[in-house]
Short mmCIF file of C-alpha atoms and ligand atoms in Angstrom, two decimals:
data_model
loop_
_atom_site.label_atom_id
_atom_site.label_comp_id
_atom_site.label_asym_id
_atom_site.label_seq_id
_atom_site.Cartn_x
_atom_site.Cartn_y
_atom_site.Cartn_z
CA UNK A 1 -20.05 -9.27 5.06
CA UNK A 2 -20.38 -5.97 3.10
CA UNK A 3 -17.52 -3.72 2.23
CA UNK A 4 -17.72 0.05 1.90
CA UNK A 5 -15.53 2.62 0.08
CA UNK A 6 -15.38 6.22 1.17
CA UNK A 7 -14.54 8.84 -1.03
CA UNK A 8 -10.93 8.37 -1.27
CA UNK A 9 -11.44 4.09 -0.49
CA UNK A 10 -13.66 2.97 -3.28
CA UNK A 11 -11.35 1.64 -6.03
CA UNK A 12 -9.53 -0.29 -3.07
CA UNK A 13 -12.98 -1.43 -1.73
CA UNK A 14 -14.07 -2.84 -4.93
CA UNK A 15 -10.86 -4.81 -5.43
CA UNK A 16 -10.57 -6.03 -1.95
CA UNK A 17 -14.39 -6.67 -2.43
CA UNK A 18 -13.18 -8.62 -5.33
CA UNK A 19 -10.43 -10.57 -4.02
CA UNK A 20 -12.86 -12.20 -1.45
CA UNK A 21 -15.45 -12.60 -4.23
CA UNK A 22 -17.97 -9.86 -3.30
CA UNK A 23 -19.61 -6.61 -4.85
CA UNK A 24 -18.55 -3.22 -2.81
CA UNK A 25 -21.42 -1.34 -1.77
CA UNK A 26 -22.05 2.19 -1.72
CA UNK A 27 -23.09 4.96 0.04
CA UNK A 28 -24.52 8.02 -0.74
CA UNK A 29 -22.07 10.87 -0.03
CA UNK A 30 -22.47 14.71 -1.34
CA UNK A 31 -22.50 18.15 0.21
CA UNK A 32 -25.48 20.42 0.89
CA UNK A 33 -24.89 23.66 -0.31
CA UNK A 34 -23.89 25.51 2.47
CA UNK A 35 -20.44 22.86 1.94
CA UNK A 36 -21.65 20.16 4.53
CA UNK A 37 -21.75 16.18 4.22
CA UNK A 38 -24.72 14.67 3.31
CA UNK A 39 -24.49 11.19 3.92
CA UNK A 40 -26.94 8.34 3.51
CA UNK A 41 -26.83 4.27 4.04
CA UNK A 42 -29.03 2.04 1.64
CA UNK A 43 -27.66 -1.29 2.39
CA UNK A 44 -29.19 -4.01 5.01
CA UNK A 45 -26.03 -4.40 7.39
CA UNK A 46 -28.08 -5.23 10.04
CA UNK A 47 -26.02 -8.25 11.94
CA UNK A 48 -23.26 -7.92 9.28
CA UNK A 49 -19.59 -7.85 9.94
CA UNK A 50 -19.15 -4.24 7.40
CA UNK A 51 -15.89 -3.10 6.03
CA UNK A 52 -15.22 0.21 5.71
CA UNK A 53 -12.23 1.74 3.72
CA UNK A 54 -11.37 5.08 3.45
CA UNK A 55 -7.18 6.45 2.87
CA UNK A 56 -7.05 9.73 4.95
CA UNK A 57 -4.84 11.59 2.18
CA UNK A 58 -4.36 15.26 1.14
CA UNK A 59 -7.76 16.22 2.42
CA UNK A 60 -7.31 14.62 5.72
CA UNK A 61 -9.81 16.07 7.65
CA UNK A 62 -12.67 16.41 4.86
CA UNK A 63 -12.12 12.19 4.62
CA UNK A 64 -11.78 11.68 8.45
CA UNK A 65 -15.22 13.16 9.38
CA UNK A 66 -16.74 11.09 6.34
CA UNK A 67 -15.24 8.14 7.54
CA UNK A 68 -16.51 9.19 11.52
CA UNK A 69 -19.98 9.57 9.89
CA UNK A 70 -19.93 6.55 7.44
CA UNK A 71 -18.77 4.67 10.59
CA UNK A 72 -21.17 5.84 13.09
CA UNK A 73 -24.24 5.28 11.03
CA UNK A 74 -23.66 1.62 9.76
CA UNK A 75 -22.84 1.03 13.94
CA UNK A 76 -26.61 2.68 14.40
CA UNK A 77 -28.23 0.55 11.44
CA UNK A 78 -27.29 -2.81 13.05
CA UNK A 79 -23.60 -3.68 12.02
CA UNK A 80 -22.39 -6.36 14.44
CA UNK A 81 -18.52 -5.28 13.61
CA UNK A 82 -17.27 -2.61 12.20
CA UNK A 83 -13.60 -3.29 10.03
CA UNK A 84 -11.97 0.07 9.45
CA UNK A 85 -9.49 -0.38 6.65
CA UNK A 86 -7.42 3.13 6.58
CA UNK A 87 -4.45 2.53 4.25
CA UNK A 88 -2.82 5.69 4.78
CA UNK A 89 -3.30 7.06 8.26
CA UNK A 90 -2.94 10.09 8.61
CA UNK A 91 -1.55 12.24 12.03
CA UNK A 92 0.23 9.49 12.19
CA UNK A 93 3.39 11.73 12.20
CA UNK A 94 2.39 14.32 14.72
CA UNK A 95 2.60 11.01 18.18
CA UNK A 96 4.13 13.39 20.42
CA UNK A 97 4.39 16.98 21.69
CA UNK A 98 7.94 18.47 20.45
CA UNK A 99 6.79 21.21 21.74
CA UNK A 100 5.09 22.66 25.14
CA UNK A 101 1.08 22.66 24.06
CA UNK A 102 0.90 21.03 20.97
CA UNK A 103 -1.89 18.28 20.04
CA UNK A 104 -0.90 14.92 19.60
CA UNK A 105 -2.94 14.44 16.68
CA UNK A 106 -2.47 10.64 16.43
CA UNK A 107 -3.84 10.23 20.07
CA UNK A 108 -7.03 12.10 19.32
CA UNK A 109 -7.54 10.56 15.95
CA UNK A 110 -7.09 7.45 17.51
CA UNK A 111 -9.97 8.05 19.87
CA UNK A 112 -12.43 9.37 17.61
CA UNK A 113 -11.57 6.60 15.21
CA UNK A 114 -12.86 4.34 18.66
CA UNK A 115 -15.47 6.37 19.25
CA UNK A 116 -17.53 6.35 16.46
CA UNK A 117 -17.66 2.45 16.69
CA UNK A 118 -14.68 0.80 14.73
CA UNK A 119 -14.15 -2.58 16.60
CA UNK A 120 -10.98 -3.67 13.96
CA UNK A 121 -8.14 -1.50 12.50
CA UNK A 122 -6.17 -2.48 9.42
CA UNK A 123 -4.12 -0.23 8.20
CA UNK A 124 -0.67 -0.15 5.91
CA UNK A 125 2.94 0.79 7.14
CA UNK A 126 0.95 3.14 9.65
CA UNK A 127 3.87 5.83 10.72
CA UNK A 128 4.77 4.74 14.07
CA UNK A 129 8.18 5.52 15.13
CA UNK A 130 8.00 7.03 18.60
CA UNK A 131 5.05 4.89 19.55
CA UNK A 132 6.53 1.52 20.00
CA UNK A 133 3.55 -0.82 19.95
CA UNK A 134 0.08 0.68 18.40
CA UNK A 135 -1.78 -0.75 21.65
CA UNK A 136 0.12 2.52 23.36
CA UNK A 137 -2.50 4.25 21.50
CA UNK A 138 -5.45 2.24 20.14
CA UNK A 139 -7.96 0.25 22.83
CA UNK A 140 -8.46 -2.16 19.43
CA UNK A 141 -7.37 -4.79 17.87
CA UNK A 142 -4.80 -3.15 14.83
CA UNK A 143 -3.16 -4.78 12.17
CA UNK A 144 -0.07 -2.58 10.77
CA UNK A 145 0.81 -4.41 7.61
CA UNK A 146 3.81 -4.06 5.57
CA UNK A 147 3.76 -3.33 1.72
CA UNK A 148 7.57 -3.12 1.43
CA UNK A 149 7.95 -7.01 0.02
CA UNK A 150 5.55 -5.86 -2.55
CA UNK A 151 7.41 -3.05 -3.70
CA UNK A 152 10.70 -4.64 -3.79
CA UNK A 153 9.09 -7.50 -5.90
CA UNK A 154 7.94 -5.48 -8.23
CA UNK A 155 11.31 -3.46 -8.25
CA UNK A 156 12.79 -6.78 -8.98
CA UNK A 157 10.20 -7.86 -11.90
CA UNK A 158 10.97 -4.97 -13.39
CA UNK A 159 14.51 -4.10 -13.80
CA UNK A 160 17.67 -6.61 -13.69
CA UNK A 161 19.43 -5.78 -10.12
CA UNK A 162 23.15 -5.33 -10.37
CA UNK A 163 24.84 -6.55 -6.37
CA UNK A 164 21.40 -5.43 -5.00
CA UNK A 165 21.38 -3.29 -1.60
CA UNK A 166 18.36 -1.74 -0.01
CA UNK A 167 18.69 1.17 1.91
CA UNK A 168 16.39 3.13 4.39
CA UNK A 169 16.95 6.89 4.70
CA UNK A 170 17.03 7.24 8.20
CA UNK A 171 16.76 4.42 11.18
CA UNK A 172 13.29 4.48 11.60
CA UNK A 173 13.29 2.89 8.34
CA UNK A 174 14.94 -0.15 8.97
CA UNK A 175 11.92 -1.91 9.37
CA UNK A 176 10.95 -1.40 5.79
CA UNK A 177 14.36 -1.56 4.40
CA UNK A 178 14.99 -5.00 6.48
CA UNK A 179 11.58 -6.43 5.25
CA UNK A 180 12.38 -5.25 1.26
CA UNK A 181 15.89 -6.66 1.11
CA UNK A 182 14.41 -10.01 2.95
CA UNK A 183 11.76 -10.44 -0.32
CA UNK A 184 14.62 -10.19 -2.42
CA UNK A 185 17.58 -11.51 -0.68
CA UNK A 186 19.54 -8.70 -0.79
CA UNK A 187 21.17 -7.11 1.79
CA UNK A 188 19.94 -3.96 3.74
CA UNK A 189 21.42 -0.62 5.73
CA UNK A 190 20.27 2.65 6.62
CA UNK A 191 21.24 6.40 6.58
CA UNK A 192 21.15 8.86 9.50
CA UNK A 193 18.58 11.98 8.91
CA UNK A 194 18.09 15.48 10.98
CA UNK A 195 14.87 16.70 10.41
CA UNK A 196 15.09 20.87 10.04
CA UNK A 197 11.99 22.15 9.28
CA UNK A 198 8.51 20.11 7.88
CA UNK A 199 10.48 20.74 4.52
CA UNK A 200 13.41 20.30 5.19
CA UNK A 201 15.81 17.05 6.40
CA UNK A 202 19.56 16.63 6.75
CA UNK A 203 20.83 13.24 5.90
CA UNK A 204 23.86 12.00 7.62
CA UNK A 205 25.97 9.44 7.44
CA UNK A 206 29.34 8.74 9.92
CA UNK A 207 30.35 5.80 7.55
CA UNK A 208 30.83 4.90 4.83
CA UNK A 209 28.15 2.66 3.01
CA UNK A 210 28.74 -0.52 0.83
CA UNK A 211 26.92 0.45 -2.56
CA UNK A 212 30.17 1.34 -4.97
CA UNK A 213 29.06 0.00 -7.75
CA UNK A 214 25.79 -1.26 -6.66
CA UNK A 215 22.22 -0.97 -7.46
CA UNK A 216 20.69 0.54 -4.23
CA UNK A 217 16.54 0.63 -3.29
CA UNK A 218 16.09 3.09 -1.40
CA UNK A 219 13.01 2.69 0.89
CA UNK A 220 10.82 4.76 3.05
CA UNK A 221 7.06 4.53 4.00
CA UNK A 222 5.91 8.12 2.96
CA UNK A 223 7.29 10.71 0.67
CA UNK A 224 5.60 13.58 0.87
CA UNK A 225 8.11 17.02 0.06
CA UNK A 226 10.45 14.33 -1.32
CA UNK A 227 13.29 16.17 0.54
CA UNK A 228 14.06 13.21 2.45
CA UNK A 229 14.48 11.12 -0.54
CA UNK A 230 16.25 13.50 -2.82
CA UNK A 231 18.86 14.21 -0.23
CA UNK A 232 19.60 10.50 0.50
CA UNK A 233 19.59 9.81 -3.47
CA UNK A 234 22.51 12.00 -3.70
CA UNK A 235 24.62 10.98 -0.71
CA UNK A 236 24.13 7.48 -2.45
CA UNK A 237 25.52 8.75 -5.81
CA UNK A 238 28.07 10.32 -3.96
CA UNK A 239 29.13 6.81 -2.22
CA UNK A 240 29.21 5.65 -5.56
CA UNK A 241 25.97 3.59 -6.20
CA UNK A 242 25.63 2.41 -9.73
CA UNK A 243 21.03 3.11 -9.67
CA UNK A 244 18.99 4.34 -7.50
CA UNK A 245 15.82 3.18 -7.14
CA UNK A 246 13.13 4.51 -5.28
CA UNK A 247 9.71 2.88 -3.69
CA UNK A 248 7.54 4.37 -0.68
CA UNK A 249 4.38 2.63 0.28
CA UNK A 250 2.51 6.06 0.39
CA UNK A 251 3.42 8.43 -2.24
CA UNK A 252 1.84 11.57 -0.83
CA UNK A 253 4.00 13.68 -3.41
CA UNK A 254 3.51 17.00 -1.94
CA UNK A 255 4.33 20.31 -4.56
CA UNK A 256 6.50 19.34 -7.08
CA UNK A 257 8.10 15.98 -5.00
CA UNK A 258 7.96 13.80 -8.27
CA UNK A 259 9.67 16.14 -10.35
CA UNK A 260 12.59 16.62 -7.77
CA UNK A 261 12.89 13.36 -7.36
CA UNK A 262 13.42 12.02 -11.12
CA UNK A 263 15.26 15.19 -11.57
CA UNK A 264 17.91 13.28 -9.50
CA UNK A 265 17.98 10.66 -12.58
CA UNK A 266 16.06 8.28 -10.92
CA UNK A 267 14.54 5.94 -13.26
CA UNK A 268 12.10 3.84 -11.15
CA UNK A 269 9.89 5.09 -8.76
CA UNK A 270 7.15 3.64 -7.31
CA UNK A 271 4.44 3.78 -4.73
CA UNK A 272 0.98 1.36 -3.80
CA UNK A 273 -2.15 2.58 -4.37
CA UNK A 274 -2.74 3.38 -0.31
CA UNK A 275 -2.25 7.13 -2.44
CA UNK A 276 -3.39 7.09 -5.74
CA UNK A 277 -0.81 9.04 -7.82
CA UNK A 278 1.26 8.54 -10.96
CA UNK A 279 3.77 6.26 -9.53
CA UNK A 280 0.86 4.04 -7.86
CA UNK A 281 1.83 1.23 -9.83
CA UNK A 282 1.39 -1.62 -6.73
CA UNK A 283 -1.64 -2.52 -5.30
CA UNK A 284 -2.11 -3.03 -1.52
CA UNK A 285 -5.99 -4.97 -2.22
CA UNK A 286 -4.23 -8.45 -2.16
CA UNK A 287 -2.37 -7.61 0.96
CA UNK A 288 -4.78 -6.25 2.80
CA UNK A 289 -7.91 -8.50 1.66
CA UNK A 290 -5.64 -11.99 2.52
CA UNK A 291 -4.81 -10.30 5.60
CA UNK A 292 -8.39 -9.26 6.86
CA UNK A 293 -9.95 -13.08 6.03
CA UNK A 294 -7.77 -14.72 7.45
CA UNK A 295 -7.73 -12.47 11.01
CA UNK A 296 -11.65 -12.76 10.06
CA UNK A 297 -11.64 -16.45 10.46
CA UNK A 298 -9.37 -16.59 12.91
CA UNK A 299 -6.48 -18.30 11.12
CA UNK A 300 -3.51 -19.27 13.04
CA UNK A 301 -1.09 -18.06 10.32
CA UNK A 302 -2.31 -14.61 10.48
CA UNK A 303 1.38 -13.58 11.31
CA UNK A 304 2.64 -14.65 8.22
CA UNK A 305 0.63 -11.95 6.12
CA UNK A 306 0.59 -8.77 8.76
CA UNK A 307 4.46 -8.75 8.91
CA UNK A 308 4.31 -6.13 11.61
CA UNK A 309 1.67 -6.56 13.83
CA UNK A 310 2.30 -5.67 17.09
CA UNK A 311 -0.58 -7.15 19.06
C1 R5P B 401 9.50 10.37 8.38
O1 R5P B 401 10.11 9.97 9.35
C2 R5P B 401 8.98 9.48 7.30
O2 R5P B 401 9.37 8.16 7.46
C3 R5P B 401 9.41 9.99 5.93
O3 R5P B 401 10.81 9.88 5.82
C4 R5P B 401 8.99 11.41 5.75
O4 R5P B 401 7.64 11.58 6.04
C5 R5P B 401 9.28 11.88 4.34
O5 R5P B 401 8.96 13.23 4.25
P1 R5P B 401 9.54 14.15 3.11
O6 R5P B 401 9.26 13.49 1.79
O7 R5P B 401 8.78 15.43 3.27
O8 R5P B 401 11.00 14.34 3.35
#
């Protein structure tokens, strides 16, 4: 087996590479000068189950057509199966038209992604709210793994919890939310959110929420403006929640997100490293490496790694 890294996948290819006792390869990847991918394959692979990982962040669509062309030429060199490890996915978000006309990004993604020869998807809390089982939109296997008992480990390593709750900020959340509180026994709920604008959300609540005096995680799978977050850290204040804590598997941390969000007086905050950033501090290599060899040699007790597979 060989594992590659892609420009934005190469840390997490060398420690999943590590964690099942392997050296990442590399390809050769630069521009020419008019600004176009140069791309080039050294490695034998011929035969070879090959790994590929690449997180489709900020420059999604520079790191999508590397991945398309990293992908397409290990399938012409002799790769017997291709692994695609995307930890973020990107387009994720955009699964239906909301309006008349528009491109459902994840469908077409999802195709090229196909296309281009991966035979295995692994990805990490993929976004996948209106599509209920990823089979609606992939013709491959894909493994949708969950990072949120990570990050409420850590959360709970790190800080003494006082009557711990973990709360999601809107109901599409309850899956990580339900998964977090499960790690640490604590008990979970979620918020109500009206999205306004790409910018701009609404949070809601008809109820009132048991976290007086609590210590409350709140839990999403992506902040990127870090409206949604901000607006549900202070409708928790307002209930009367002791902390607030705050963990996302992919901290996209769009324009000045962070600084919003700790301006809330949050003191934790923390992300995996499917999005290298400053809050990065838990690593998604174990998860997804344990995952991957045991689907790879066929284990029956795959289920108890991918927590939400939907296959
Ligand atoms: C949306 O449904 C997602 O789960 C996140 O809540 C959303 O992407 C966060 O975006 P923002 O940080 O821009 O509010």
């Amino acid at each position: 087996m060989k594992i590659f890294g892609g420009s934005a996948g190469r840390v997490l290819a060398v420690l999943i590479a590590r964690k099942v006792g392997l050296n990442a390869s590399e390809a050769e990847i630069k521009r020419f000068p008019d600004g176009e991918k140069y791309l080039r394959v050294d490695d034998d692979v011929t035969g070879q189950d090959v790994v590929i990982v690449q997180s489709i962040h900020h420059k999604s669509d520079d790191l999508l057509f590397e991945y398309f062309l990293l992908c397409d030429t290990i399938r012409s060199l002799g790769a017997s199966r291709i692994i695609g490890v995307l930890p973020y996915f990107a387009y994720a978000r955009q699964d239906s038209q909301f309006k008349p006309g528009e491109a459902v990004s994840f469908r077409t993604v999802a195709k090229l992604i196909e296309d281009v020869g991966t035979s295995e998807l692994f990805s990490v809390d993929m976004h996948q709210h209106r599509i209920g089982r990823v089979s609606d939109v992939f013709n491959i296997p894909v493994h949708n793994l969950t990072a949120a008992p990570l990050l409420a480990e850590y959360v709970r390593s790190n800080t003494p919890l006082e009557r711990p709750v973990v709360i999601g900020p809107d109901e599409e959340s309850e899956q990580w939310a339900l998964a977090a509180a499960k790690a640490i026994g604590a008990d979970h709920d979620v918020l109500q959110k009206k999205r306004l604008t790409a910018e701009k959300v609404q949070i809601l609540t008809t109820r009132s929420l048991a976290v007086r005096g609590r210590d409350v995680l709140l839990i999403d799978d992506i902040i990127s403006t870090g409206d949604t977050i901000v607006s549900a850290s202070k409708m928790l204040k307002e209930q009367g929640a002791r902390r607030v804590i705050i963990a996302c598997t992919h901290p996209i941390l769009a324009q000045d997100a962070l600084a919003r969000i700790y301006a809330t007086g949050a003191e934790i905050v923390v992300g995996t490293d499917t999005v290298p950033s400053p809050i990065s501090h838990v690593s998604v290599a174990p998860l997804i490496a344990d995952a991957m060899m045991r689907y790879l040699r066929s284990s029956p007790t795959l289920l108890e790694y991918v927590a939400d597979d939907r296959n």
